[in-house]
Amino acid sequence: MSAPHLSVLLNEVVSAIAPAPGRHVVDGTFGAGGYARAFLAAGARVTAFDRDPSAARYAEELGPDFRLVIAPFSTMAEVLGEAVADGVALDLGVSSMQLDEAERGFSFLREGPLDMRMSGAGPTAADLVNTEPPAELARIFWIYGEERQSRRIASAIVRRRETTPFTRTTDLAEVIERALGGRRGARVHPATRAFQALRIAVNDELAELEAGLVAAERVL
Ligand SMILES: C[S@@+](CC[C@H](N)C(=O)[O-])C[C@H]1O[C@@H](n2cnc3c(N)ncnc32)[C@H](O)[C@@H]1O
């Protein structure tokens, strides 16, 4: 199957990880398997992780030197047990497939449920915007999105949810756009930073990264 996700910095990652026969590499963010395939092609054994069960569809026929574990990469030390890795690659964030599928709710450009969960478990983005206090919403937009208008967006969300809770991506995007006074010729959509921030919060991505770095140090 040809990869639907264009791997970022593939040559640089392969050169830094130096996969080779006899080496064992962990790909902590399998996605469509672009990195994993390159590590395998260089003769390495690969243990891959992805917290999104739908990533498994790209893992077929990768051979006996490959294993995919559907779990967060923060679990790699437990999963590997005594096994040692010679390299660990983490390609953080979302894949093109996740952004393209409207039903996953990651994109403000696609009408879909306000979900954003990579694993499909736990509270959704709709749960956050419909229940978190305004100060917490503003913190999420400010810290995870570096959104300077974080309080203004949080107030608009809270005002609107009093009458109608949010359920759809484009609905939230429109409320954010209005709160920021429209597009005003901006090249990027006004909801870009807020959507990124919600995705990071829903998936607890910074805590995952911290735990993942500790786990990677243990397995290396
Ligand atoms: C940018 S894509 C990776 C693309 C991959 N390098 C490729 O070449 O196809 C990120 C992937 O990592 C997964 N992911 C993000 N955070 C994760 C985590 N903490 N644990 C496991 N997988 C994670 C996402 O579900 C997504 O499939």
Coordinates of C-alpha atoms and ligand atoms in Angstrom, one line a residue:
M1 CA 0.0 0.0 0.0
S2 CA 1.5 3.4 -0.9
A3 CA 1.8 5.7 2.1
P4 CA -1.0 8.3 2.4
H5 CA 1.2 10.4 4.8
L6 CA 4.3 12.1 3.5
S7 CA 7.0 11.4 6.1
V8 CA 8.7 14.5 7.4
L9 CA 12.5 14.6 7.4
L10 CA 12.7 10.9 6.5
N11 CA 16.3 11.0 5.3
E12 CA 17.4 13.0 8.3
V13 CA 15.7 10.6 10.7
V14 CA 17.1 7.5 9.1
S15 CA 20.6 9.1 9.2
A16 CA 20.2 10.0 12.9
I17 CA 18.8 6.6 13.9
A18 CA 21.2 4.6 11.7
P19 CA 19.1 1.5 11.3
A20 CA 21.1 -1.6 10.2
P21 CA 21.0 -5.4 10.5
G22 CA 21.3 -6.5 14.1
R23 CA 19.9 -3.2 15.4
H24 CA 16.5 -2.8 17.1
V25 CA 14.6 0.4 16.5
V26 CA 11.5 1.8 18.2
D27 CA 9.2 3.9 16.1
G28 CA 7.0 5.5 18.7
T29 CA 4.6 7.1 16.3
F30 CA 3.9 4.6 13.5
G31 CA 1.2 6.6 11.5
A32 CA 1.3 5.3 8.0
G33 CA 4.6 3.6 8.7
G34 CA 6.9 5.7 6.6
Y35 CA 9.7 5.7 9.1
A36 CA 9.2 2.0 10.1
R37 CA 9.4 0.9 6.4
A38 CA 12.7 2.8 6.0
F39 CA 14.2 1.2 9.2
L40 CA 13.1 -2.3 8.0
A41 CA 14.5 -1.6 4.5
A42 CA 17.9 -0.9 6.1
G43 CA 17.7 -4.3 7.8
A44 CA 16.8 -3.3 11.4
R45 CA 14.2 -5.0 13.6
V46 CA 11.3 -2.5 14.4
T47 CA 8.9 -2.3 17.3
A48 CA 6.3 0.4 16.5
F49 CA 3.7 2.1 18.6
D50 CA 0.6 4.1 17.8
R51 CA -2.2 5.0 20.1
D52 CA -4.6 5.1 17.2
P53 CA -6.0 1.6 16.4
S54 CA -6.7 2.6 12.8
A55 CA -2.9 2.8 12.2
A56 CA -3.0 -1.0 12.1
R57 CA -4.2 -1.0 8.5
Y58 CA -0.8 0.3 7.4
A59 CA 1.1 -2.5 9.2
E60 CA 0.1 -5.4 7.2
E61 CA 2.8 -7.5 5.5
L62 CA 5.7 -5.7 7.1
G63 CA 7.3 -9.1 7.9
P64 CA 8.8 -11.0 10.8
D65 CA 11.1 -8.2 11.9
F66 CA 8.2 -5.9 12.6
R67 CA 5.7 -5.6 15.5
L68 CA 3.0 -2.9 16.0
V69 CA 1.7 -2.2 19.5
I70 CA -1.5 -0.2 19.7
A71 CA -0.6 1.9 22.8
P72 CA 0.9 5.2 23.7
F73 CA 4.7 5.4 23.3
S74 CA 5.0 6.3 27.0
T75 CA 4.4 2.5 27.6
M76 CA 7.4 1.4 25.6
A77 CA 9.6 0.5 28.6
E78 CA 6.9 -1.8 30.0
V79 CA 6.1 -3.3 26.6
L80 CA 9.8 -4.0 25.8
G81 CA 10.6 -5.4 29.2
E82 CA 14.3 -6.5 29.2
A83 CA 14.7 -5.8 25.4
V84 CA 17.0 -3.0 24.5
A85 CA 16.6 -0.5 21.6
D86 CA 19.4 1.0 19.6
G87 CA 17.3 4.0 18.5
V88 CA 13.9 5.6 19.3
A89 CA 12.1 7.9 16.8
L90 CA 9.1 10.1 17.8
D91 CA 7.3 12.0 15.1
L92 CA 4.9 14.0 17.2
G93 CA 1.4 15.3 16.4
V94 CA -1.3 14.0 14.0
S95 CA -1.0 12.2 10.6
S96 CA -2.5 13.4 7.4
M97 CA -5.0 10.5 7.6
Q98 CA -6.3 11.7 10.9
L99 CA -6.7 15.3 9.6
D100 CA -8.3 14.2 6.4
E101 CA -11.0 12.0 8.0
A102 CA -13.8 14.4 8.9
E103 CA -15.2 11.9 11.4
R104 CA -12.1 12.2 13.6
G105 CA -12.9 15.9 14.3
F106 CA -9.3 17.2 14.1
S107 CA -9.9 19.7 11.3
F108 CA -11.8 23.0 11.3
L109 CA -12.0 22.7 7.5
R110 CA -14.1 19.5 7.6
E111 CA -17.5 19.2 9.0
G112 CA -17.5 16.4 11.6
P113 CA -18.0 15.5 15.3
L114 CA -15.9 17.6 17.7
D115 CA -13.8 14.6 18.8
M116 CA -10.0 14.8 18.3
R117 CA -9.2 11.6 20.3
M118 CA -6.3 9.8 18.7
S119 CA -7.0 6.6 20.7
G120 CA -10.8 6.9 20.5
A121 CA -11.0 6.7 24.3
G122 CA -11.6 9.4 27.0
P123 CA -13.1 12.8 26.9
T124 CA -13.6 14.4 23.5
A125 CA -12.9 18.0 22.4
A126 CA -16.7 18.6 22.7
D127 CA -16.5 17.5 26.3
L128 CA -13.8 20.0 27.0
V129 CA -15.4 23.0 25.4
N130 CA -18.8 22.2 26.9
T131 CA -17.6 21.7 30.5
E132 CA -14.3 23.3 31.3
P133 CA -14.4 26.6 33.2
P134 CA -13.5 29.7 31.2
A135 CA -10.1 30.1 32.9
E136 CA -9.1 26.6 32.0
L137 CA -10.2 27.0 28.4
A138 CA -8.2 30.2 28.2
R139 CA -5.2 28.4 29.7
I140 CA -5.5 25.7 27.1
F141 CA -5.6 28.2 24.2
W142 CA -2.8 30.3 25.6
I143 CA -0.3 27.5 26.6
Y144 CA -1.0 24.9 23.9
G145 CA -1.9 27.2 21.1
E146 CA 0.1 30.4 22.0
E147 CA -3.2 32.1 21.1
R148 CA -3.0 35.8 22.2
Q149 CA -6.8 36.1 22.2
S150 CA -7.2 33.1 24.4
R151 CA -9.6 34.8 26.9
R152 CA -11.7 36.3 24.2
I153 CA -12.2 32.9 22.6
A154 CA -12.9 31.2 25.9
S155 CA -15.6 33.8 26.7
A156 CA -17.3 33.4 23.4
I157 CA -17.4 29.6 23.8
V158 CA -18.9 29.9 27.3
R159 CA -21.5 32.4 26.2
R160 CA -22.6 30.2 23.3
R161 CA -22.6 26.8 25.2
E162 CA -25.1 28.3 27.7
T163 CA -27.8 27.9 25.1
T164 CA -26.4 25.3 22.7
P165 CA -23.6 22.9 23.5
F166 CA -20.9 22.4 20.8
T167 CA -21.0 19.1 18.8
R168 CA -19.5 19.9 15.4
T169 CA -16.1 21.1 14.2
T170 CA -17.2 23.8 11.8
D171 CA -19.6 25.2 14.4
L172 CA -16.8 25.8 16.9
A173 CA -14.6 27.2 14.1
E174 CA -17.3 29.7 13.2
V175 CA -17.7 30.8 16.8
I176 CA -14.0 31.3 17.1
E177 CA -13.8 33.2 13.8
R178 CA -16.6 35.5 14.9
A179 CA -15.0 36.1 18.3
L180 CA -11.8 37.2 16.6
G181 CA -13.6 39.6 14.3
G182 CA -13.5 37.5 11.1
R183 CA -10.6 36.5 8.9
R184 CA -9.4 40.1 8.1
G185 CA -7.3 38.8 5.2
A186 CA -5.4 36.3 7.4
R187 CA -3.7 33.5 5.5
V188 CA -4.4 31.0 8.2
H189 CA -7.8 30.3 9.6
P190 CA -8.5 32.2 12.8
A191 CA -9.3 28.8 14.6
T192 CA -5.9 27.2 13.7
R193 CA -4.3 27.8 17.1
A194 CA -7.3 27.0 19.1
F195 CA -7.8 23.7 17.3
Q196 CA -4.2 22.8 17.8
A197 CA -4.5 23.6 21.5
L198 CA -7.6 21.5 22.0
R199 CA -6.0 18.5 20.2
I200 CA -3.0 18.8 22.5
A201 CA -5.2 19.0 25.6
V202 CA -7.6 16.1 24.5
N203 CA -4.6 13.8 23.9
D204 CA -2.6 15.1 26.9
E205 CA 0.3 15.3 24.5
L206 CA 2.8 17.1 26.7
A207 CA 2.5 14.6 29.5
E208 CA 2.8 11.8 27.0
L209 CA 6.0 13.4 25.6
E210 CA 7.5 13.8 29.1
A211 CA 6.7 10.2 30.0
G212 CA 7.8 9.0 26.5
L213 CA 11.3 10.7 26.9
V214 CA 11.8 9.0 30.2
A215 CA 10.7 5.7 28.8
A216 CA 13.0 6.1 25.7
E217 CA 16.0 6.7 27.9
R218 CA 15.2 3.5 29.8
V219 CA 15.0 1.3 26.7
L220 CA 18.1 2.8 25.0
Ligands
LIG1 C1 3.0 12.6 12.4 S1 2.2 11.0 12.5 C2 3.5 9.9 12.2 C3 3.8 9.6 10.8 C4 4.9 8.5 10.5 N1 6.2 8.9 11.0 C5 4.9 8.2 9.1 O1 6.0 8.3 8.4 O2 4.0 7.7 8.5 C6 1.9 10.8 14.2 C7 1.3 9.5 14.6 O3 1.6 9.3 16.0 C8 0.5 8.9 16.7 N2 0.7 9.4 18.0 C9 0.7 10.6 18.5 N3 1.0 10.7 19.8 C10 1.2 9.4 20.2 C11 1.5 8.8 21.4 N4 1.7 9.5 22.5 N5 1.7 7.4 21.5 C12 1.6 6.7 20.3 N6 1.2 7.2 19.1 C13 1.0 8.6 19.1 C14 -0.7 9.5 16.0 O4 -1.8 8.7 16.2 C15 -0.2 9.4 14.5 O5 -0.6 8.2 13.9

